[in-house]
Coordinates of N, CA and C in Angstrom, one line a residue:
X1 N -33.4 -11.1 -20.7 CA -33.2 -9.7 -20.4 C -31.9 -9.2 -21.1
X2 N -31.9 -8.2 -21.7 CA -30.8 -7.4 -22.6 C -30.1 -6.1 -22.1
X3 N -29.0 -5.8 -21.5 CA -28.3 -4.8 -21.0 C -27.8 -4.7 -21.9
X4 N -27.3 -3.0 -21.5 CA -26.7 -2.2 -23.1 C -25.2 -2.6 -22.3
X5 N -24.2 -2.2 -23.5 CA -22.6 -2.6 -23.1 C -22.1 -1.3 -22.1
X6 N -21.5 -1.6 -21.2 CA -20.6 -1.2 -20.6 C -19.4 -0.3 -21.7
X7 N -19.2 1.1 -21.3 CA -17.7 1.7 -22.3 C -16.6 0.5 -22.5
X8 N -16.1 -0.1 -21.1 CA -15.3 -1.5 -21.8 C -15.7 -2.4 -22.8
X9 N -16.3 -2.7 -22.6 CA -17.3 -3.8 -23.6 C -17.7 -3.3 -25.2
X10 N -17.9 -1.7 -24.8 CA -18.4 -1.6 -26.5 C -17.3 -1.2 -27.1
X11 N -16.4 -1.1 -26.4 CA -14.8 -0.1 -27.0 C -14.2 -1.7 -27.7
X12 N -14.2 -2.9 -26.8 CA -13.6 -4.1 -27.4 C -14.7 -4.5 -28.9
X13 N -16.1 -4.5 -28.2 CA -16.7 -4.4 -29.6 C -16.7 -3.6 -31.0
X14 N -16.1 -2.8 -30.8 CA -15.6 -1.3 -32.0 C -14.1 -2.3 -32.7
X15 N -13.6 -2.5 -31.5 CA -12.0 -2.8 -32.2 C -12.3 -4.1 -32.6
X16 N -13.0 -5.1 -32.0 CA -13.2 -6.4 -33.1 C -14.0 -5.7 -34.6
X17 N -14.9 -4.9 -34.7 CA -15.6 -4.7 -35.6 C -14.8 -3.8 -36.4
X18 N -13.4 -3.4 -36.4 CA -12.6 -2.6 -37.4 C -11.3 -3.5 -37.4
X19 N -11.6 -4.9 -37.1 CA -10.2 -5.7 -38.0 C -9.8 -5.9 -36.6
X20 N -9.3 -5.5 -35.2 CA -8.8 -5.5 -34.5 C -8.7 -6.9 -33.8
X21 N -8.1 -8.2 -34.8 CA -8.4 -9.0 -34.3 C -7.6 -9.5 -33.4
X22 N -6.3 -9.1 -32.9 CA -5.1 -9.2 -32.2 C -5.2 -8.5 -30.5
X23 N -6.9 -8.1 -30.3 CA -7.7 -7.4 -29.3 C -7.3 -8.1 -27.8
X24 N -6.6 -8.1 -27.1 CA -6.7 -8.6 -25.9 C -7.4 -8.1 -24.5
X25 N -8.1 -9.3 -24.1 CA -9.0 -8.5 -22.9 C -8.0 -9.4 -21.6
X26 N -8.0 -7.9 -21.0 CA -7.6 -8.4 -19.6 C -8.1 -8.1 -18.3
X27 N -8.3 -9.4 -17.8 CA -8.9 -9.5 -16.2 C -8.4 -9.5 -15.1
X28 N -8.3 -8.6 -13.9 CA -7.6 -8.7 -12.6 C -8.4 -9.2 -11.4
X29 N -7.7 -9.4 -10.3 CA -8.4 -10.2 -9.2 C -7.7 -10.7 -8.5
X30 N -8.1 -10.1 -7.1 CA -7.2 -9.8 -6.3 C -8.1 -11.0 -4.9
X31 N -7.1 -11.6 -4.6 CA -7.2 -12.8 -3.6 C -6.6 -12.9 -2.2
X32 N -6.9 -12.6 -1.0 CA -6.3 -12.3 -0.1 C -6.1 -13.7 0.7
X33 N -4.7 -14.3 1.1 CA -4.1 -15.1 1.6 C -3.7 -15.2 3.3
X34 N -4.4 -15.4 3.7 CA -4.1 -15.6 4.9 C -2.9 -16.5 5.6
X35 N -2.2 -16.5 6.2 CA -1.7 -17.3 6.7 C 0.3 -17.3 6.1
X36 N 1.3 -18.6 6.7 CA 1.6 -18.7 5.8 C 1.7 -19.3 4.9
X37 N 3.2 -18.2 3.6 CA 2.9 -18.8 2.3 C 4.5 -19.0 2.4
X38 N 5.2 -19.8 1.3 CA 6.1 -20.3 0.5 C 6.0 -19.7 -0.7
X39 N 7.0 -18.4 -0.9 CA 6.3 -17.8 -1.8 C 6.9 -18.2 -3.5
X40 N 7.9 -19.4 -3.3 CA 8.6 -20.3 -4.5 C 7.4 -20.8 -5.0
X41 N 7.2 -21.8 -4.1 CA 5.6 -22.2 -4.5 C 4.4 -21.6 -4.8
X42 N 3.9 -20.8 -4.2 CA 2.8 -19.9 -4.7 C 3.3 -19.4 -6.0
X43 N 4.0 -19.4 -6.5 CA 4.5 -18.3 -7.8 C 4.2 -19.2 -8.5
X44 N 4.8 -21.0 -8.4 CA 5.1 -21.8 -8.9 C 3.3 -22.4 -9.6
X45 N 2.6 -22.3 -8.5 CA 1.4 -22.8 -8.6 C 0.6 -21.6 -9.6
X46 N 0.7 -20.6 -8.7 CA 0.1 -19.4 -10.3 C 0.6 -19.4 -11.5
X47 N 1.6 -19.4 -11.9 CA 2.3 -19.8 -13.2 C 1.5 -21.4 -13.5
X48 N 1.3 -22.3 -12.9 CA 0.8 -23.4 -13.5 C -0.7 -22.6 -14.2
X49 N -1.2 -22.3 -13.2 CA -2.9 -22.0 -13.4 C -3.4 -20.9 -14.1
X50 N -2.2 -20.2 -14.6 CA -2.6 -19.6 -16.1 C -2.1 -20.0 -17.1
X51 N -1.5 -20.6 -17.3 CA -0.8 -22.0 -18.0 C -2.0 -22.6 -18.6
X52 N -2.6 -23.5 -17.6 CA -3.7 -24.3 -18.0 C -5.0 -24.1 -18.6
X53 N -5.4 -24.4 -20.0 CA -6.9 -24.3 -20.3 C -7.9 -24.1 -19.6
X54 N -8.6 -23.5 -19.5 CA -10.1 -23.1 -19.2 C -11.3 -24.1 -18.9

């Protein structure tokens, strides 16, 4: 099955398709934490896990 692109999607598709190859897509997401936190650590641990390969 084939869906057409979303305005985000075809706008990133335009700028790859005129050279724009320096194009960065960015993702957000939001995580609700219960409880507590250490927030040295939590920072510490997010900075690892965008760090690390996919």
């Amino acid at each position: 099955m084939s869906l057409p692109l979303t305005i985000a999607q075809r706008g990133l598709w335009v700028g790859q398709k005129i050279g724009a190859t320096n194009a960065t897509l960015n993702i957000t997401e939001m995580l609700e934490v219960c409880g507590p936190v250490k927030p040295k650590l939590f920072m510490r641990a997010l900075w690892q896990l965008t760090r690390e390969p996919g």
